[in-house]
PDB file of C-alpha atoms in Angstrom:
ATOM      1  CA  UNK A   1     102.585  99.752 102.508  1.00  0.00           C
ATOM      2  CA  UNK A   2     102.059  96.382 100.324  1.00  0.00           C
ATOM      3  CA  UNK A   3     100.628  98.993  97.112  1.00  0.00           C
ATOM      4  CA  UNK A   4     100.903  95.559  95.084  1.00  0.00           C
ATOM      5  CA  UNK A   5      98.332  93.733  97.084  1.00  0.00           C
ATOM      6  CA  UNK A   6      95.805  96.731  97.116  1.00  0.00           C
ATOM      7  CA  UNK A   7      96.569  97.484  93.511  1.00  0.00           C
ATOM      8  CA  UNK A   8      95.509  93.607  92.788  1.00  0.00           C
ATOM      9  CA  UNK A   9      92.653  94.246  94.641  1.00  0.00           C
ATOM     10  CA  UNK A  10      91.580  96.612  92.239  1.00  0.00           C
ATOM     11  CA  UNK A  11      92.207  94.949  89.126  1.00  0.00           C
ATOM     12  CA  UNK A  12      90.781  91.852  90.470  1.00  0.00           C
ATOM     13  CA  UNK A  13      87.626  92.519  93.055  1.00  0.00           C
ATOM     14  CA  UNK A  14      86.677  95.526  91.791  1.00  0.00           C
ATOM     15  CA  UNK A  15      87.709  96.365  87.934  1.00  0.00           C
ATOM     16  CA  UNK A  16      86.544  92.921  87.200  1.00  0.00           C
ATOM     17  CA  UNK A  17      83.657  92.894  88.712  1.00  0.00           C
ATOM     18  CA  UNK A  18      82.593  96.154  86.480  1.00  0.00           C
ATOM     19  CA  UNK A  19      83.483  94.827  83.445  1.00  0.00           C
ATOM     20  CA  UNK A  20      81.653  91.200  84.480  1.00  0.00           C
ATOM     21  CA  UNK A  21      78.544  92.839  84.743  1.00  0.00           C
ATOM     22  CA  UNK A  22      79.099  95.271  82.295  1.00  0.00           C
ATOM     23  CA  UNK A  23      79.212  92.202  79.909  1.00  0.00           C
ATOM     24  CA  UNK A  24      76.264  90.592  81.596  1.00  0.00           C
ATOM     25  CA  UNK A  25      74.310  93.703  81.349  1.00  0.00           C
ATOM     26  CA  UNK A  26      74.452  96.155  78.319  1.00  0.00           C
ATOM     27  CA  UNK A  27      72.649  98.834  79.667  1.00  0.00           C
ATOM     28  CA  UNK A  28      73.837  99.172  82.805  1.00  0.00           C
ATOM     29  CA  UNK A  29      74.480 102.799  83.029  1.00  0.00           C
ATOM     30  CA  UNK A  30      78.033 102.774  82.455  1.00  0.00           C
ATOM     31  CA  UNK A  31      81.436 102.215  80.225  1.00  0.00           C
ATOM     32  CA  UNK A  32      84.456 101.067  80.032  1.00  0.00           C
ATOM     33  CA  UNK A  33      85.772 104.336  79.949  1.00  0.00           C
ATOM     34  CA  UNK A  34      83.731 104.838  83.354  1.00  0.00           C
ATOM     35  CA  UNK A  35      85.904 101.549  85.247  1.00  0.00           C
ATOM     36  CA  UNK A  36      88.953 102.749  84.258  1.00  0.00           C
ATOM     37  CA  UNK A  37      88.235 106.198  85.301  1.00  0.00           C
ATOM     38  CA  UNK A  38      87.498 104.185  88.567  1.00  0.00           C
ATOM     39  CA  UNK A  39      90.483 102.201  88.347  1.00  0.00           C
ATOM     40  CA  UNK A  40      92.618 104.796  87.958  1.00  0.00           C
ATOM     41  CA  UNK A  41      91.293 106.655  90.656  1.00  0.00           C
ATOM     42  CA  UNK A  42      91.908 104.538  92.800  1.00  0.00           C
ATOM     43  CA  UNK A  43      95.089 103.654  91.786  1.00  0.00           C
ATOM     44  CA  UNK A  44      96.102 107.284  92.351  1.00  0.00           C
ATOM     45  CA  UNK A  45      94.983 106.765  95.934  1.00  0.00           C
ATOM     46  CA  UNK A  46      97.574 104.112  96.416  1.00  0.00           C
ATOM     47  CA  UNK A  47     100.197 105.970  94.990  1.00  0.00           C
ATOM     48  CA  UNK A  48      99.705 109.106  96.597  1.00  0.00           C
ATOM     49  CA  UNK A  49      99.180 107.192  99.492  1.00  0.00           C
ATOM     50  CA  UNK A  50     102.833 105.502  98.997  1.00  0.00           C
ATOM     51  CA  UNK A  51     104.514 109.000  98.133  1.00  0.00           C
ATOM     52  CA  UNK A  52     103.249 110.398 101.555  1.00  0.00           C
ATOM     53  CA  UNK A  53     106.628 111.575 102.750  1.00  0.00           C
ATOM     54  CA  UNK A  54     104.975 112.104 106.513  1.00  0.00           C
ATOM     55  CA  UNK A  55     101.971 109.540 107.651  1.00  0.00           C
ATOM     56  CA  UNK A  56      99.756 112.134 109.643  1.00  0.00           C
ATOM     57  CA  UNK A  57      95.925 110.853 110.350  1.00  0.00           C
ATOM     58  CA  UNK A  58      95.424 114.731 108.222  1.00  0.00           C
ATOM     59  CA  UNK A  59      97.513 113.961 105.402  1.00  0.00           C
ATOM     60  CA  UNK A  60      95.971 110.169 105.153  1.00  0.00           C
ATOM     61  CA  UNK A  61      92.175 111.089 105.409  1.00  0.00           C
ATOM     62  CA  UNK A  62      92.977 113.866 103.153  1.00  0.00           C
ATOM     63  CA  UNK A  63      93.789 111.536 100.417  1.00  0.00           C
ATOM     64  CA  UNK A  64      90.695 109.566 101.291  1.00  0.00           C
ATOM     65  CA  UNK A  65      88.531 112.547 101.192  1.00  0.00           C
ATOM     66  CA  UNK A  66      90.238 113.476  97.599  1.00  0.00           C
ATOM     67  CA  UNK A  67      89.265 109.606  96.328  1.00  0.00           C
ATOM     68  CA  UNK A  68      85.732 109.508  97.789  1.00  0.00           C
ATOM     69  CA  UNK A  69      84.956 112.741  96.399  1.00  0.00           C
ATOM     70  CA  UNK A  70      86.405 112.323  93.022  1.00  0.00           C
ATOM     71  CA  UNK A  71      84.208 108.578  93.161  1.00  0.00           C
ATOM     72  CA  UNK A  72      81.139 110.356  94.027  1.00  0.00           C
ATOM     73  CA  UNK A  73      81.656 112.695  90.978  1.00  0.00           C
ATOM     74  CA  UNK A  74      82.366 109.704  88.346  1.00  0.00           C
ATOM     75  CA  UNK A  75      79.367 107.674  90.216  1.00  0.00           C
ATOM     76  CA  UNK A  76      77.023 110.323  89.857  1.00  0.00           C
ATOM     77  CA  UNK A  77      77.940 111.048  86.042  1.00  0.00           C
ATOM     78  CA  UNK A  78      77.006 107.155  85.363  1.00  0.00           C
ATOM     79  CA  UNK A  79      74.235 107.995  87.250  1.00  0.00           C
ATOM     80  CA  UNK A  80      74.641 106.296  90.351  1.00  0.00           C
ATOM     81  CA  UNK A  81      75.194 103.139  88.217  1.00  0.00           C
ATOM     82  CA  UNK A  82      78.836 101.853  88.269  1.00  0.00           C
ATOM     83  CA  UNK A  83      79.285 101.752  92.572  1.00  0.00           C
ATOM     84  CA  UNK A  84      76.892  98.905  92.996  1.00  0.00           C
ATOM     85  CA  UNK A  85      76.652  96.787  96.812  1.00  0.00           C
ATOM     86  CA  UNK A  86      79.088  94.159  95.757  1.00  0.00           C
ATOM     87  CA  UNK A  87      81.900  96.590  94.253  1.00  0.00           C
ATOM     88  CA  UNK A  88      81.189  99.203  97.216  1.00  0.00           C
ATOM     89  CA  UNK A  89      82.252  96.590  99.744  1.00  0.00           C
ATOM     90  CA  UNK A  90      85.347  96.444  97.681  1.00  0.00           C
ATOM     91  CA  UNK A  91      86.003  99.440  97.095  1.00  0.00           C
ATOM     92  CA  UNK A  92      85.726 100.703 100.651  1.00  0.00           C
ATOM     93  CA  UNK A  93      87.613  97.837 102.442  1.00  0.00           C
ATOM     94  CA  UNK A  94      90.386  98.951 100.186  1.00  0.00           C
ATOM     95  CA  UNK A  95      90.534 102.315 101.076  1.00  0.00           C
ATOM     96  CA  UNK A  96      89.813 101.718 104.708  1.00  0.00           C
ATOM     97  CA  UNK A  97      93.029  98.724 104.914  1.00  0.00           C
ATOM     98  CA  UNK A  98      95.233 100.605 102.996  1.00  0.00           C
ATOM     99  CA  UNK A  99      94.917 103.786 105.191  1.00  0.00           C
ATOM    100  CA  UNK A 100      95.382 101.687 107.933  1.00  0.00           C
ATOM    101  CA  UNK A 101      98.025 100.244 106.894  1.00  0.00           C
ATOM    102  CA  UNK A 102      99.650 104.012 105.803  1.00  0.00           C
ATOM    103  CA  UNK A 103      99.437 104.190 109.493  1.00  0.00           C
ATOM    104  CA  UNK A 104      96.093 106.119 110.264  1.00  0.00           C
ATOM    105  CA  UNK A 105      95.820 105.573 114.168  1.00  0.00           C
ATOM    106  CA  UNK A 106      92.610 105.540 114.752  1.00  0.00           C
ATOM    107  CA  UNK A 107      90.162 104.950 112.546  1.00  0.00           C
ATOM    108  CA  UNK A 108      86.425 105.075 112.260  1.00  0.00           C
ATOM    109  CA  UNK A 109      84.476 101.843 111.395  1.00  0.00           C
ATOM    110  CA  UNK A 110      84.037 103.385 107.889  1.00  0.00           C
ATOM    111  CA  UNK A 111      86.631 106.611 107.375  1.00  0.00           C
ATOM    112  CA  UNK A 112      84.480 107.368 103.908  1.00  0.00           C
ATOM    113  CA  UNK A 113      81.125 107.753 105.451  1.00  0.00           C
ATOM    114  CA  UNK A 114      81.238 111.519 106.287  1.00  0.00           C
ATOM    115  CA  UNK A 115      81.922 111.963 102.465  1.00  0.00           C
ATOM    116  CA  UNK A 116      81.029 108.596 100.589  1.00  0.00           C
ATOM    117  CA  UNK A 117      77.415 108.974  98.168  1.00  0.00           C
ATOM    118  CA  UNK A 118      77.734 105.672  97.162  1.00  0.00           C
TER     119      UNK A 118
END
């Protein structure tokens, strides 16, 4: 799995994005301390992800279950501030590509919707 790419991803589409608004808007619910509980999150995914020593579709969606929910938890503490339209496109297409690419053989259109609050 190209972790690299995804982990750019991150930093650059949807840490970024966070912080731009987070400058652009003081009060917008959340912290710094909030995107890089985010960030981190989800770079947890993509290791765990990359440390999956067998690539079931139950071992996969198990990791994305264990990211969604954690990112429903964090959301919900900023108030359902920090996962906004633009960075939950992001967000999601990362999860959903790098899952694929992990080898999950047949995925839904969106494998976080039976879990995703955001």
């Amino acid at each position: 799995m190209k972790t690299d790419l995804y982990k750019k991803k991150v930093e650059e589409n949807v840490v970024a994005a966070m912080l731009d608004y987070m400058n652009e808007d003081e009060d917008c619910g959340y912290s710094k301390k909030d995107v890089k509980k985010c960030e981190c999150l989800l770079l947890e995914y993509l290791d765990n992800l990359g440390k999956l020593a067998v690539l079931t579709d139950e071992l996969i969606m198990a990791q994305v279950k264990k990211l969604v929910l954690a990112l429903n938890k964090l959301n919900e503490k900023t108030d359902y501030c920090l996962i906004e339209t633009d960075v939950r496109e992001e967000i999601w297409q990362i999860i959903q590509d790098s899952a694929v690419e992990c080898g999950l053989s047949s995925p839904a259109e969106d494998i976080t919707e039976e879990w995703r609050e955001w």
